[in-house]
PDB file of C-alpha atoms in Angstrom:
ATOM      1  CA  UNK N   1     -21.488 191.063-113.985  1.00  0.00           C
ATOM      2  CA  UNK N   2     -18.556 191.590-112.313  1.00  0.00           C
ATOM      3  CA  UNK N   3     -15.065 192.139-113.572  1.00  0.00           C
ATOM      4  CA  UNK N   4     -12.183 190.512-112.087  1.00  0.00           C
ATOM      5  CA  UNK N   5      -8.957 193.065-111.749  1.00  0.00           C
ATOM      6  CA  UNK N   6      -5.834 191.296-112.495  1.00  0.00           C
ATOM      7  CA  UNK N   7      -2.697 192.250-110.294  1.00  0.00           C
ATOM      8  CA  UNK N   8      -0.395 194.736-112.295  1.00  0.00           C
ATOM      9  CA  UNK N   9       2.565 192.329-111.789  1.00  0.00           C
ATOM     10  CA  UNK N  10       0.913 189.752-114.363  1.00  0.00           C
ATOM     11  CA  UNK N  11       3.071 191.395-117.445  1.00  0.00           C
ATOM     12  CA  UNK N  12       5.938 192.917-115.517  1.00  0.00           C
ATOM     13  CA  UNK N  13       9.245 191.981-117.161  1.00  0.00           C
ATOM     14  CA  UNK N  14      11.068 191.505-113.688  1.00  0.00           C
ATOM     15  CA  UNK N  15       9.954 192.137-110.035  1.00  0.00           C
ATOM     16  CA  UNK N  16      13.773 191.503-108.732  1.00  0.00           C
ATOM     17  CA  UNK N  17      14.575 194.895-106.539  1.00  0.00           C
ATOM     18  CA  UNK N  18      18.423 194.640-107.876  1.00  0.00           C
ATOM     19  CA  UNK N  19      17.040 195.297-111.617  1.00  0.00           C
ATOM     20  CA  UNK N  20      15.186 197.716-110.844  1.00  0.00           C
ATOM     21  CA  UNK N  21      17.544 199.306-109.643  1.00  0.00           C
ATOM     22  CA  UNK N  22      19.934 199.372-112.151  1.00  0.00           C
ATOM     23  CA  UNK N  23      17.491 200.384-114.574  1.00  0.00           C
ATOM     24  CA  UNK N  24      16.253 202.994-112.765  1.00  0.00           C
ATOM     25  CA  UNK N  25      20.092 204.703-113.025  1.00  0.00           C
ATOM     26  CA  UNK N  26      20.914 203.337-116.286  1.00  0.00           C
ATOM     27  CA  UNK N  27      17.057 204.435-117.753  1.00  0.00           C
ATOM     28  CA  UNK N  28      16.217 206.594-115.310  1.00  0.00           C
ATOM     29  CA  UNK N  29      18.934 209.239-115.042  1.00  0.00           C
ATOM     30  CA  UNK N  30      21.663 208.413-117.211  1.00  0.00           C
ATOM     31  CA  UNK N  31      19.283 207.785-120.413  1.00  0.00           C
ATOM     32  CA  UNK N  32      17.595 211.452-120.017  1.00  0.00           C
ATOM     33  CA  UNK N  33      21.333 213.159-119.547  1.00  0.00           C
ATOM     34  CA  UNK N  34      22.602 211.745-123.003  1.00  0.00           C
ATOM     35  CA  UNK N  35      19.121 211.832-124.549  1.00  0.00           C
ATOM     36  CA  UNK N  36      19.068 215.564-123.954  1.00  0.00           C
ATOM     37  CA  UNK N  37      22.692 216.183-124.948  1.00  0.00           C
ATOM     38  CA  UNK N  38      20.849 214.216-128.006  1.00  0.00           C
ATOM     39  CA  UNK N  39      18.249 216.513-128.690  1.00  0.00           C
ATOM     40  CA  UNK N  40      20.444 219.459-128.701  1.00  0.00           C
ATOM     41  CA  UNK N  41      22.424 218.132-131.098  1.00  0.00           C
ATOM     42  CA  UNK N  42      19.754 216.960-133.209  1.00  0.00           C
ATOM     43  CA  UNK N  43      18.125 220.393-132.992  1.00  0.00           C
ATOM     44  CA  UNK N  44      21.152 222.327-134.491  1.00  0.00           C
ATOM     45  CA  UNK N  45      21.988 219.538-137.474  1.00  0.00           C
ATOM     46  CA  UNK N  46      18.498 219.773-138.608  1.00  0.00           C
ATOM     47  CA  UNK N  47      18.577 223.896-137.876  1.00  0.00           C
ATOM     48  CA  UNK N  48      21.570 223.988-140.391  1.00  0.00           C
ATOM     49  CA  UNK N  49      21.402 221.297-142.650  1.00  0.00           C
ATOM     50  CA  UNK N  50      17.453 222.132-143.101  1.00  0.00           C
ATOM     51  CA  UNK N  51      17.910 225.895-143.843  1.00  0.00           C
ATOM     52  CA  UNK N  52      17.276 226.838-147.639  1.00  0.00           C
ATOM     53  CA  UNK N  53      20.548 227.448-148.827  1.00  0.00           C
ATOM     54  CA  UNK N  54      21.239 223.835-147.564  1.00  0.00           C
ATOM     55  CA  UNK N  55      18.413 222.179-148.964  1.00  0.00           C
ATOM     56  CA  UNK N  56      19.918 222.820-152.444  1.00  0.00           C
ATOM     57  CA  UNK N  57      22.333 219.750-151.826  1.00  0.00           C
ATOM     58  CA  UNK N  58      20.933 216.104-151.845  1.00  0.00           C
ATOM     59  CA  UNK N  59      23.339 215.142-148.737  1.00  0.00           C
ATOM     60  CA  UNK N  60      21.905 217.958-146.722  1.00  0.00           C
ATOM     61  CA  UNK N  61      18.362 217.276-146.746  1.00  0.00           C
ATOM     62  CA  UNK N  62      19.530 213.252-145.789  1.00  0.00           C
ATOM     63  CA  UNK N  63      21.582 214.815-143.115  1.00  0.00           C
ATOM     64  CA  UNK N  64      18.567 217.045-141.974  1.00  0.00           C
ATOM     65  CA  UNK N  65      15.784 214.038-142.528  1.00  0.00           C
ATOM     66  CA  UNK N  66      18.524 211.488-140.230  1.00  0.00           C
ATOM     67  CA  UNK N  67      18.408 214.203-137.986  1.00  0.00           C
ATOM     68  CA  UNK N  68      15.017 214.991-137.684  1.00  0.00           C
ATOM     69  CA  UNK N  69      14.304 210.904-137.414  1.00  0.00           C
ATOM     70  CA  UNK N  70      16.669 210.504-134.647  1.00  0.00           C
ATOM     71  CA  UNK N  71      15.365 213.745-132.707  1.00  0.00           C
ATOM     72  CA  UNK N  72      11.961 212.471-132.623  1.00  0.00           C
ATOM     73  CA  UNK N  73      13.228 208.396-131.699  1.00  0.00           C
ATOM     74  CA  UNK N  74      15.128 210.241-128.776  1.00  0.00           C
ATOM     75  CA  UNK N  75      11.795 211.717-127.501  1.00  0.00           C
ATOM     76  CA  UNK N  76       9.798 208.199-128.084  1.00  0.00           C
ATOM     77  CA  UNK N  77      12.611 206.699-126.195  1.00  0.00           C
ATOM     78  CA  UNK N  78      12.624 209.109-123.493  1.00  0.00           C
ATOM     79  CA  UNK N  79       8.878 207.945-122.944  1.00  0.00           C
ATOM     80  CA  UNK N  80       9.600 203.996-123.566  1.00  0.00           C
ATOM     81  CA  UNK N  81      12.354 204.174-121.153  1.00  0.00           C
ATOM     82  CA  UNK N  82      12.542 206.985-118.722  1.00  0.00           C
ATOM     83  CA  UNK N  83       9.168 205.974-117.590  1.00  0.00           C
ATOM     84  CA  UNK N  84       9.103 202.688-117.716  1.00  0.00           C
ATOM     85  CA  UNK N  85      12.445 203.139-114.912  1.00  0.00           C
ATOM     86  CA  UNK N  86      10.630 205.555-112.796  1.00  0.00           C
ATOM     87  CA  UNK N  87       7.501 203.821-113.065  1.00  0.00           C
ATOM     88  CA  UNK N  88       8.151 201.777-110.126  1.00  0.00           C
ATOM     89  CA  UNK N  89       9.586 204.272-107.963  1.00  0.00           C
ATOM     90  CA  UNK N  90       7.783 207.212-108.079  1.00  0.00           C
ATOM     91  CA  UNK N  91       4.206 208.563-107.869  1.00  0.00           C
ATOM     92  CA  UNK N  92       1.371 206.498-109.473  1.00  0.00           C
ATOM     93  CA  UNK N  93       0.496 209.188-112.463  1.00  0.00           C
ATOM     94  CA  UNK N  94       3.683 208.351-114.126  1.00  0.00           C
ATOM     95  CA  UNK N  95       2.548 204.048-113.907  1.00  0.00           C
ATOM     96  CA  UNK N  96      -0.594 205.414-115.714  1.00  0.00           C
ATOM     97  CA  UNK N  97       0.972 207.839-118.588  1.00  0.00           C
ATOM     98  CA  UNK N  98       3.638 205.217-118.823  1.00  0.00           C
ATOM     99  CA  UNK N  99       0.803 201.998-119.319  1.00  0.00           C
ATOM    100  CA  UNK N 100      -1.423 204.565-121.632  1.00  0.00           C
ATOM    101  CA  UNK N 101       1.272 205.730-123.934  1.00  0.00           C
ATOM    102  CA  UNK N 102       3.706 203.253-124.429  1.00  0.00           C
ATOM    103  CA  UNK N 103       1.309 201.254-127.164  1.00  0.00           C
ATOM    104  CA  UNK N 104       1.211 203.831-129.475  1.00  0.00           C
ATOM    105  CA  UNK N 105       4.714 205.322-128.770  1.00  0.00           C
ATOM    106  CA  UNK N 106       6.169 202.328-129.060  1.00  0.00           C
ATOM    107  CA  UNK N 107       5.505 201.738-132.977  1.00  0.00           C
ATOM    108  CA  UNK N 108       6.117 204.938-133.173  1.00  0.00           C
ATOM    109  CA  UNK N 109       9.654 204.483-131.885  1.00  0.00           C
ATOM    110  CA  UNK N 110      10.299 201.436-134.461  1.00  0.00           C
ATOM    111  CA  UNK N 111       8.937 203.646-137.603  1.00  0.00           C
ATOM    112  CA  UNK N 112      11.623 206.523-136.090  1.00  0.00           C
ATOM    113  CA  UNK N 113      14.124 203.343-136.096  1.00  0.00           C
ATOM    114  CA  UNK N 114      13.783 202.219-139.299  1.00  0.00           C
ATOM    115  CA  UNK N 115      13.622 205.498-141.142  1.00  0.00           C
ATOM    116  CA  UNK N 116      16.363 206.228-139.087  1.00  0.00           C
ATOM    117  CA  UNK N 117      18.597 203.246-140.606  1.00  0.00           C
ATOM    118  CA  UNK N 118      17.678 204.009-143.956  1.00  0.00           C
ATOM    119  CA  UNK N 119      17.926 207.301-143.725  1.00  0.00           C
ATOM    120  CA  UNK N 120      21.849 206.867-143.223  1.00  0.00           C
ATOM    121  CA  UNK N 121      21.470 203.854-146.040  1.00  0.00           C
ATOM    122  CA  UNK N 122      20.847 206.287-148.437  1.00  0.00           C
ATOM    123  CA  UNK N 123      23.006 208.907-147.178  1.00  0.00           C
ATOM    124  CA  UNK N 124      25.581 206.405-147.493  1.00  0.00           C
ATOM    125  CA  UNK N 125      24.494 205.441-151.232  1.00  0.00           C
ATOM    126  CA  UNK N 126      24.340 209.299-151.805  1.00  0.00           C
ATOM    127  CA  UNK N 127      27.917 209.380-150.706  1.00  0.00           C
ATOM    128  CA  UNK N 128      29.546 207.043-152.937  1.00  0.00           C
ATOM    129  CA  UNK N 129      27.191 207.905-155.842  1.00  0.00           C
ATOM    130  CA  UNK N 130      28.806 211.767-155.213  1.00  0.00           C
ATOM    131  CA  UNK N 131      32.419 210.584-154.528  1.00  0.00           C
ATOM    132  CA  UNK N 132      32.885 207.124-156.650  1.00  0.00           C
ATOM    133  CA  UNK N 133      30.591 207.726-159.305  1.00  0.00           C
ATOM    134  CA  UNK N 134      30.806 209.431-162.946  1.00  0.00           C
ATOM    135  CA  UNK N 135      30.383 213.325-162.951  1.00  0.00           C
ATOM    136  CA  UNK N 136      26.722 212.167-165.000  1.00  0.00           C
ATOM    137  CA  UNK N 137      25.598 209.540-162.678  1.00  0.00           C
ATOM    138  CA  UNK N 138      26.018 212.297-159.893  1.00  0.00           C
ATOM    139  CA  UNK N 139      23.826 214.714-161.791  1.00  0.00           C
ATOM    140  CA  UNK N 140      21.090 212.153-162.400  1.00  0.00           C
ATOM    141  CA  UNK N 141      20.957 211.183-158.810  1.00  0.00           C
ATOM    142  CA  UNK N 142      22.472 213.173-156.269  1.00  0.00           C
ATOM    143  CA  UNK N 143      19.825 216.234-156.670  1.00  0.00           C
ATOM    144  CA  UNK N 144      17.410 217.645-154.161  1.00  0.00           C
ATOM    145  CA  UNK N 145      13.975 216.616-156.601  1.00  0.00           C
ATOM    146  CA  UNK N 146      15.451 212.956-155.814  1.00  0.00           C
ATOM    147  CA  UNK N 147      16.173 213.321-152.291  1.00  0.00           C
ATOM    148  CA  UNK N 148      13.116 214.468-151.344  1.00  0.00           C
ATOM    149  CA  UNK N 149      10.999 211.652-153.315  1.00  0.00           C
ATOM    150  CA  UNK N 150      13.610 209.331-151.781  1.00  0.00           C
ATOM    151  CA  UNK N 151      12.973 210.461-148.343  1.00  0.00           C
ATOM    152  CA  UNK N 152       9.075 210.413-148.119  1.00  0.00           C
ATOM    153  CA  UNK N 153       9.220 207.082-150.238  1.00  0.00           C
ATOM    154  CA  UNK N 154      11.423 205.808-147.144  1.00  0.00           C
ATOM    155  CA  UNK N 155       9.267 206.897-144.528  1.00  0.00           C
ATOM    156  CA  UNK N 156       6.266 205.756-146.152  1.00  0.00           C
ATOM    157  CA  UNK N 157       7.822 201.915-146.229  1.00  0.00           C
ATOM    158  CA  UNK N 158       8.996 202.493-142.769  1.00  0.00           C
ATOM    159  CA  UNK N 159       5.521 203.255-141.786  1.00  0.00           C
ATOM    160  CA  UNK N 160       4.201 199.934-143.941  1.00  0.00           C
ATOM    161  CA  UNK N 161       6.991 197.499-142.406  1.00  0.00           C
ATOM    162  CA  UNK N 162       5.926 198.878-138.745  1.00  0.00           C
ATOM    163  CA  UNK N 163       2.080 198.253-138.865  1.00  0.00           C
ATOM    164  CA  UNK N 164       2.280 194.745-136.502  1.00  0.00           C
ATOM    165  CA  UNK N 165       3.969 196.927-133.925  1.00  0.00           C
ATOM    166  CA  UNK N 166       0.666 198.937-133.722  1.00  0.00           C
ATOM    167  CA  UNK N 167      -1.037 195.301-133.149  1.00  0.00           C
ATOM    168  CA  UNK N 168       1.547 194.111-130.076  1.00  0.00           C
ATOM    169  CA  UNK N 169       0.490 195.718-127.496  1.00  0.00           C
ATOM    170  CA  UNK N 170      -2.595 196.548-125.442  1.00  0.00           C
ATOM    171  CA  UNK N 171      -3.176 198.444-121.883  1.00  0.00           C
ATOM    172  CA  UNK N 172      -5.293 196.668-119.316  1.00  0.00           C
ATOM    173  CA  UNK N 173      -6.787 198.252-115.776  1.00  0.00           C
ATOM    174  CA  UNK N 174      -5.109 196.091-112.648  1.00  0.00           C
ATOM    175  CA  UNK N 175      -4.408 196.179-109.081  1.00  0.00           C
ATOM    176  CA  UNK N 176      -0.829 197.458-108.042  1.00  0.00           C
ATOM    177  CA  UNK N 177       0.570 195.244-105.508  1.00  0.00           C
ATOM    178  CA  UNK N 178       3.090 197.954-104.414  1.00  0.00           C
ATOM    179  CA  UNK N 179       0.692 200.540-104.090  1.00  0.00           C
ATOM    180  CA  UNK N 180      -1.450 198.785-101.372  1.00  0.00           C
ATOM    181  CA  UNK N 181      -3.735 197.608-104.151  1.00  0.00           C
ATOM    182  CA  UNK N 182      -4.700 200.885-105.725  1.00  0.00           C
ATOM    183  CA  UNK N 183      -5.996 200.965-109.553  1.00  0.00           C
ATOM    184  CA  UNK N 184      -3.147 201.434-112.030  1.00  0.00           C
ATOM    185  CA  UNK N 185      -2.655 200.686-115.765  1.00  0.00           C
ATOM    186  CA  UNK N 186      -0.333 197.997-117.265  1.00  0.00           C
ATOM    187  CA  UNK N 187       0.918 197.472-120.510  1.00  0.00           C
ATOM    188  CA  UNK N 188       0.748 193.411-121.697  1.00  0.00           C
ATOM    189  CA  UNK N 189       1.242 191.903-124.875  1.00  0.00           C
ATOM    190  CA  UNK N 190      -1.277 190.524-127.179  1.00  0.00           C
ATOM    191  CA  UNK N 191      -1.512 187.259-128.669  1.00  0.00           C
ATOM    192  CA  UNK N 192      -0.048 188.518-131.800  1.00  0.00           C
ATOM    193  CA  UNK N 193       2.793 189.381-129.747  1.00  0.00           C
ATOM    194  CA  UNK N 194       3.411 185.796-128.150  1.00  0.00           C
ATOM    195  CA  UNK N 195       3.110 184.120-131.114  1.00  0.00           C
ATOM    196  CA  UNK N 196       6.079 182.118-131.337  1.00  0.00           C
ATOM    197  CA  UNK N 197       6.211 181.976-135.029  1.00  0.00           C
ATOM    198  CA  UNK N 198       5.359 185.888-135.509  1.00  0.00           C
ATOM    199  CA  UNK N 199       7.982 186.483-132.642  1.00  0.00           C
ATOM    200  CA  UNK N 200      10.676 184.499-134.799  1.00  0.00           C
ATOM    201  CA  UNK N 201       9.981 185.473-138.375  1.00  0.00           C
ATOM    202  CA  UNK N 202       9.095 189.221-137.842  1.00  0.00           C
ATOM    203  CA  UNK N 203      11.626 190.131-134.517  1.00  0.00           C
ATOM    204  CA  UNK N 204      14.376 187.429-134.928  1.00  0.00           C
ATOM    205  CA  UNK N 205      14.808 186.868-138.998  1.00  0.00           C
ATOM    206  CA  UNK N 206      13.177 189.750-140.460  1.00  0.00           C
ATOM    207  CA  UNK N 207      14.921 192.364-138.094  1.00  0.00           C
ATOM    208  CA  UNK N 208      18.133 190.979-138.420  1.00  0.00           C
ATOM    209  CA  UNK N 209      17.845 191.004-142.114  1.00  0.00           C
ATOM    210  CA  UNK N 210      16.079 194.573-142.951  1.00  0.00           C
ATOM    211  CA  UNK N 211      17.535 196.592-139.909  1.00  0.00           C
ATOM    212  CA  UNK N 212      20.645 194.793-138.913  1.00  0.00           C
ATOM    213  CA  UNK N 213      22.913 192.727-140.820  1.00  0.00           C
ATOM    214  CA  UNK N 214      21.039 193.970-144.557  1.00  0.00           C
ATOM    215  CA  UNK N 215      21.913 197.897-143.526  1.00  0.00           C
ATOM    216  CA  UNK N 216      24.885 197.380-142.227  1.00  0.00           C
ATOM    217  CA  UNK N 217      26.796 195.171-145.094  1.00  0.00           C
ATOM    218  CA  UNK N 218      25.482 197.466-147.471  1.00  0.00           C
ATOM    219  CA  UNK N 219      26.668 200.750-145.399  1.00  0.00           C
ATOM    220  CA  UNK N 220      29.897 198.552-145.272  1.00  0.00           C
ATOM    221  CA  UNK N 221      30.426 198.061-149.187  1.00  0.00           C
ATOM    222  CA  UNK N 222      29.806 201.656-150.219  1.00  0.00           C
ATOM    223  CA  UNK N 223      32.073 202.906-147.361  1.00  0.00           C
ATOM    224  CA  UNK N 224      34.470 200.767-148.289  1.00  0.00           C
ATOM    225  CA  UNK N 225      34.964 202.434-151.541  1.00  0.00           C
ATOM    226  CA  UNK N 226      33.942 205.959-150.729  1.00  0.00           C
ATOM    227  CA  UNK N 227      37.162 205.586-147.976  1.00  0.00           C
ATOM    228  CA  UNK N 228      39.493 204.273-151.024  1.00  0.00           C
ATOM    229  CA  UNK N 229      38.418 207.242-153.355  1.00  0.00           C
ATOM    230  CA  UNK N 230      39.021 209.729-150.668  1.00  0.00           C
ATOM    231  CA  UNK N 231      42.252 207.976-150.138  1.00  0.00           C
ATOM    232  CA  UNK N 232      43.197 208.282-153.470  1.00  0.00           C
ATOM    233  CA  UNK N 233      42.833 211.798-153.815  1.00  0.00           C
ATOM    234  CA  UNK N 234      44.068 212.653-150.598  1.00  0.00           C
ATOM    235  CA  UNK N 235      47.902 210.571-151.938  1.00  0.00           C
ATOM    236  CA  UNK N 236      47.284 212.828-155.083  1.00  0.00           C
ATOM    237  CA  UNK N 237      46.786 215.606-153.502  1.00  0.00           C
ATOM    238  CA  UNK N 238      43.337 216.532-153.943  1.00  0.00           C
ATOM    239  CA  UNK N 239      41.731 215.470-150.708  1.00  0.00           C
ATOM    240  CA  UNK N 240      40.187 218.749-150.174  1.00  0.00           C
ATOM    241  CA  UNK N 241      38.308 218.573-153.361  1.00  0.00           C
ATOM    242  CA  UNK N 242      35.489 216.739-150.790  1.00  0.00           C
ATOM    243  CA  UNK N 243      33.507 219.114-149.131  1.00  0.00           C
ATOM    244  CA  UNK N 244      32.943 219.498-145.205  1.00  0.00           C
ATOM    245  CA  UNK N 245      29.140 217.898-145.620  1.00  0.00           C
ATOM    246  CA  UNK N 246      30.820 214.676-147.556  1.00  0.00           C
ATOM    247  CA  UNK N 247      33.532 214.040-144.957  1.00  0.00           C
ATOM    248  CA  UNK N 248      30.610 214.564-141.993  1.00  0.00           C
ATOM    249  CA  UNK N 249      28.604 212.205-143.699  1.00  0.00           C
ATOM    250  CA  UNK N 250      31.211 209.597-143.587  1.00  0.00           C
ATOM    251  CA  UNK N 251      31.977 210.128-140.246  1.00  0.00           C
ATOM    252  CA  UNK N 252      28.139 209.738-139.681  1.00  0.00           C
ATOM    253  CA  UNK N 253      28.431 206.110-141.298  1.00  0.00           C
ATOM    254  CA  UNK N 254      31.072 205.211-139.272  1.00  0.00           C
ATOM    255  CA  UNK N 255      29.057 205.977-136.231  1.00  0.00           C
ATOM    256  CA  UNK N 256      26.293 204.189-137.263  1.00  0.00           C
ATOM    257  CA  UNK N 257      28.666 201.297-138.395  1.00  0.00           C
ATOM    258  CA  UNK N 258      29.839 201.068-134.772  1.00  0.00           C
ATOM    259  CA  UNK N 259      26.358 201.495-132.930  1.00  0.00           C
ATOM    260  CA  UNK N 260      24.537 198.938-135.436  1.00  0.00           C
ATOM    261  CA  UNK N 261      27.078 196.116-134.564  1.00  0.00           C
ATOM    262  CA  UNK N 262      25.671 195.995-130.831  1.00  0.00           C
ATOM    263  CA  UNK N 263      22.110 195.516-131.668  1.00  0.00           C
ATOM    264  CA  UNK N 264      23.417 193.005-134.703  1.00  0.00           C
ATOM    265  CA  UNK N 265      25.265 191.340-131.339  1.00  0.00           C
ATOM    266  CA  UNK N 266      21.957 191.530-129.409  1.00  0.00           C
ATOM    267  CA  UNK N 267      20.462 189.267-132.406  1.00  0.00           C
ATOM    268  CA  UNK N 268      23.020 186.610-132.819  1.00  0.00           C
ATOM    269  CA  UNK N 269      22.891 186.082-128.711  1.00  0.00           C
ATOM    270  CA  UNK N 270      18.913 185.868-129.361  1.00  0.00           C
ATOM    271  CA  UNK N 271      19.199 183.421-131.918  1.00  0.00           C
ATOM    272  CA  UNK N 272      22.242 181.048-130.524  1.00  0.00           C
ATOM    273  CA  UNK N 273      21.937 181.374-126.832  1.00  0.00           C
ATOM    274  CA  UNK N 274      18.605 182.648-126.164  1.00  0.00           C
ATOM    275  CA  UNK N 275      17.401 183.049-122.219  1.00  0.00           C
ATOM    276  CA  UNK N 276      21.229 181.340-120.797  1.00  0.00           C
ATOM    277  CA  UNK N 277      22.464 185.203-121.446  1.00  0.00           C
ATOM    278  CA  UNK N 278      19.689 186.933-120.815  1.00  0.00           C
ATOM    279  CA  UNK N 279      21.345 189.615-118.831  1.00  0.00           C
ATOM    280  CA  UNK N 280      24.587 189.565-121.347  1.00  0.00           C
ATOM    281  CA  UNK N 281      21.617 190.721-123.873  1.00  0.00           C
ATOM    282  CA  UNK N 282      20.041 193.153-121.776  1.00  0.00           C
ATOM    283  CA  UNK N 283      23.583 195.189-121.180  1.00  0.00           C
ATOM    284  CA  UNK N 284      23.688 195.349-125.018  1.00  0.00           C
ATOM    285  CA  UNK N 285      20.629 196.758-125.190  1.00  0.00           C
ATOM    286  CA  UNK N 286      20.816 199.301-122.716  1.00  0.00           C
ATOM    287  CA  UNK N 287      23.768 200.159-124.992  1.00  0.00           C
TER     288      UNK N 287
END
């Protein structure tokens, strides 16, 4: 019996030329530049922060384990995205690695995201414990034993909270209308994956609860006061009783303080507006 072939263009997000355009510079070239300036980056924190003498000190294996998290999300992403821009443009070997990868890289890339977040959570929790704390509380908690427990429990509830990811997508064998009909591979969602209800408890509630808005009032709270203790001893004249690690983890929260608040933004125009600013949302994505 024969199999009919669907055209390729039955899960594309958007045919318009104009689009694809832009997100073949934003993705296409732009993404890789500051993706590899990433990686380096990346590389050397987890280089210094994971050598042995570091590893003595509960912030630094955090530091190294964020690092390590986010070095591996940049790669995912560089897969997700890069190809997903040049797909259209470029020979047809990159449609097909692009349509056979992207269902397992992409829960990949949303474990990476989540341990990611928590990762700097805990940091941040480490942080205050280390700075606000009592001298005991520190001992108790901020040691590497704990760290390490605390960092494979966190991936391992990542990896848990990710499993419908593995479920959303599927690749499928089609014609490619812009390659005069030639086999390709496309990447289309399953039902699981249109399911209105799934689609609005898992991405729109859950995700703005557990990696949005929950992450980033907590990282908030405990910033809040690590920022006033510092403060504090900086008017008394102790502010360099903080070490270097302590004051580049705070800067760390900050960062992730600022780049949480667009994808928080991303959410509340999902949930209020929905498709009348579709393209507002997809500039705050790109960001």
């Amino acid at each position: 019996m024969d199999i009919e072939v669907p055209s390729c263009s039955i899960c594309l997000g958007s045919s318009d030329e104009q689009y694809l355009q832009y997100n073949l510079i934003v993705s296409g070239i732009i993404l890789p530049i500051v993706g590899f300036i990433g990686l380096i980056g990346n590389f050397l924190v987890v280089i210094v922060y994971g050598s042995y003498e570091s590893r003595k000190h509960s912030t630094n294996i955090y530091l190294a384990a964020l690092a390590a998290s986010d070095f591996c999300m940049i790669c995912t992403a560089l897969v997700l995205y890069v190809l997903e821009a040049w797909r259209h443009h470029s020979h047809q070997i990159i449609a097909t690695m692009y349509g056979r990868s992207t269902q397992y890289t992409f829960p990949i890339s949303t474990i990476l995201q989540t341990t990611s977040v928590y990762f700097c959570v805990i940091a941040a929790a480490d942080c205050f414990v280390r700075v606000v704390l009592s001298s005991k509380t520190k001992e108790a908690i901020c040691t590497p034993r704990f760290a390490k427990i605390t960092v494979l429990c966190i991936t391992a509830i990542s990896f848990a909270y990710n499993v419908p990811h593995f479920f959303e997508l599927t690749s499928i064998i089609c014609f490619d209308d812009r390659r005069n009909n030639s086999l390709s591979v496309q990447v289309c969602p399953t039902d699981l994956r249109t399911n209105v209800l799934y689609y609005q408890l898992y991405y729109t509630y859950m995700y703005t609860i557990f990696m949005a808005v929950g992450p980033l009032l907590i990282i908030v709270i405990l910033n809040v006061f690590v920022v006033t203790a510092v403060f504090k001893k900086g008017a008394s004249g102790n502010f360099y009783y903080y070490d270097t690690d302590t004051l580049s983890l705070i800067l760390v929260v900050f960062m992730f303080i600022f780049c949480n608040s667009a994808a928080l933004l991303v959410n509340f125009i999902e949930m209020v507006f929905a498709e009348k600013v579709f393209f507002i949302s997809q500039f705050f994505i790109q960001i």
